[in-house]
């Protein structure tokens, strides 16, 4: 069973930076297309950034120019570099592999990791 494991979250002051990592556990599943989503308390889960197997990227307007999604193929990892963090970025961040990239046609999700931006 494919498990997505997020790491790198934590607390940071406004204007600070964090880098989230997403790797796999429990299988030799290769991360091709993937994405980062987030959910703040009381809000719906929203897309933050995505990357295709061909390395095309897309970002939500709220993070464009501040966040960068990337991959490390040898490490089979997806990263989200977050700069100039704002209190509104506070949320649980989830790594995702879309259904179109999985054998059984279902989305894979990590358990999520908390990012807290406050002074």
Short mmCIF file of C-alpha atoms in Angstrom, two decimals:
data_model
loop_
_atom_site.label_atom_id
_atom_site.label_comp_id
_atom_site.label_asym_id
_atom_site.label_seq_id
_atom_site.Cartn_x
_atom_site.Cartn_y
_atom_site.Cartn_z
CA UNK A 1 0.00 0.00 0.00
CA UNK A 2 1.36 3.37 -0.98
CA UNK A 3 1.92 5.79 1.86
CA UNK A 4 2.78 9.42 1.34
CA UNK A 5 4.80 10.91 4.17
CA UNK A 6 5.11 14.67 4.70
CA UNK A 7 7.85 16.30 6.72
CA UNK A 8 9.33 19.74 7.32
CA UNK A 9 6.39 21.53 8.88
CA UNK A 10 6.44 23.56 12.04
CA UNK A 11 6.11 27.07 13.41
CA UNK A 12 7.65 30.11 11.80
CA UNK A 13 7.33 33.86 12.08
CA UNK A 14 5.76 35.92 9.30
CA UNK A 15 8.26 36.46 6.54
CA UNK A 16 10.05 33.23 7.31
CA UNK A 17 10.58 30.15 5.17
CA UNK A 18 9.91 26.43 5.37
CA UNK A 19 10.41 23.54 3.00
CA UNK A 20 7.99 20.64 3.03
CA UNK A 21 8.99 17.22 1.73
CA UNK A 22 6.85 14.36 0.49
CA UNK A 23 8.22 10.87 0.13
CA UNK A 24 6.76 7.40 -0.12
CA UNK A 25 6.82 4.52 2.32
CA UNK A 26 5.72 0.94 2.11
CA UNK A 27 6.14 0.56 -1.64
CA UNK A 28 8.36 1.41 -4.57
CA UNK A 29 5.77 3.79 -6.02
CA UNK A 30 7.39 6.49 -8.15
CA UNK A 31 6.22 10.03 -7.62
CA UNK A 32 5.49 11.58 -11.00
CA UNK A 33 2.52 13.93 -10.98
CA UNK A 34 1.93 15.24 -7.47
CA UNK A 35 0.71 18.23 -5.59
CA UNK A 36 0.41 20.05 -2.32
CA UNK A 37 -2.92 21.00 -0.80
CA UNK A 38 -3.78 22.72 2.45
CA UNK A 39 -6.69 23.05 4.80
CA UNK A 40 -7.05 25.78 7.38
CA UNK A 41 -9.51 25.44 10.28
CA UNK A 42 -13.05 26.02 9.08
CA UNK A 43 -12.01 26.05 5.43
CA UNK A 44 -12.16 23.52 2.64
CA UNK A 45 -9.04 21.84 1.37
CA UNK A 46 -7.49 23.87 -1.43
CA UNK A 47 -4.82 23.32 -4.04
CA UNK A 48 -1.53 25.04 -3.33
CA UNK A 49 0.79 23.76 -6.06
CA UNK A 50 1.00 20.89 -8.52
CA UNK A 51 3.68 19.37 -10.70
CA UNK A 52 3.16 17.05 -13.65
CA UNK A 53 5.32 14.15 -14.72
CA UNK A 54 6.80 16.51 -17.28
CA UNK A 55 7.59 19.07 -14.54
CA UNK A 56 4.96 21.59 -15.50
CA UNK A 57 3.93 23.46 -12.40
CA UNK A 58 0.84 25.35 -11.30
CA UNK A 59 0.16 27.46 -8.25
CA UNK A 60 -2.77 29.04 -6.54
CA UNK A 61 -2.88 32.81 -6.87
CA UNK A 62 -2.38 33.21 -3.13
CA UNK A 63 1.07 31.57 -3.17
CA UNK A 64 2.32 32.40 -6.66
CA UNK A 65 5.74 34.00 -6.48
CA UNK A 66 6.32 32.83 -2.89
CA UNK A 67 6.08 29.02 -3.09
CA UNK A 68 7.96 26.65 -5.37
CA UNK A 69 7.15 23.00 -6.00
CA UNK A 70 9.93 20.74 -7.21
CA UNK A 71 11.05 17.13 -7.33
CA UNK A 72 14.17 15.13 -6.61
CA UNK A 73 13.93 12.10 -8.86
CA UNK A 74 16.76 10.02 -7.31
CA UNK A 75 15.26 10.57 -3.86
CA UNK A 76 11.70 10.05 -5.14
CA UNK A 77 10.61 13.17 -3.31
CA UNK A 78 8.44 16.21 -3.94
CA UNK A 79 9.20 19.48 -2.21
CA UNK A 80 7.34 22.70 -1.46
CA UNK A 81 9.63 25.61 -0.75
CA UNK A 82 7.65 28.31 1.03
CA UNK A 83 9.09 31.82 1.30
CA UNK A 84 7.70 35.02 2.80
CA UNK A 85 5.17 33.07 4.81
CA UNK A 86 2.08 34.87 6.02
CA UNK A 87 -0.35 34.10 8.85
CA UNK A 88 -2.92 33.16 6.19
CA UNK A 89 -0.62 30.32 5.15
CA UNK A 90 -1.30 28.60 8.46
CA UNK A 91 -2.88 25.24 7.67
CA UNK A 92 -2.38 21.52 7.52
CA UNK A 93 -0.53 20.74 4.32
CA UNK A 94 -1.16 17.51 2.44
CA UNK A 95 0.85 15.76 -0.23
CA UNK A 96 -1.27 14.34 -3.05
CA UNK A 97 -0.88 12.04 -6.01
CA UNK A 98 -3.79 12.45 -8.39
CA UNK A 99 -5.98 9.51 -9.38
CA UNK A 100 -4.82 9.84 -12.98
CA UNK A 101 -1.33 8.81 -11.85
CA UNK A 102 -2.25 5.81 -9.71
CA UNK A 103 -2.78 2.21 -10.69
CA UNK A 104 -6.23 1.93 -9.11
CA UNK A 105 -7.42 5.35 -10.20
CA UNK A 106 -7.78 6.81 -6.73
CA UNK A 107 -6.10 9.80 -5.14
CA UNK A 108 -3.33 9.15 -2.68
CA UNK A 109 -3.06 11.51 0.28
CA UNK A 110 -0.55 11.91 3.06
CA UNK A 111 -1.69 12.37 6.64
CA UNK A 112 -0.83 16.05 6.56
CA UNK A 113 1.60 18.26 8.40
CA UNK A 114 0.97 21.49 10.27
CA UNK A 115 2.46 24.80 9.22
CA UNK A 116 1.86 27.58 11.72
CA UNK A 117 2.81 31.15 10.84
CA UNK A 118 2.57 33.53 13.75
CA UNK A 119 4.54 36.14 15.63
#
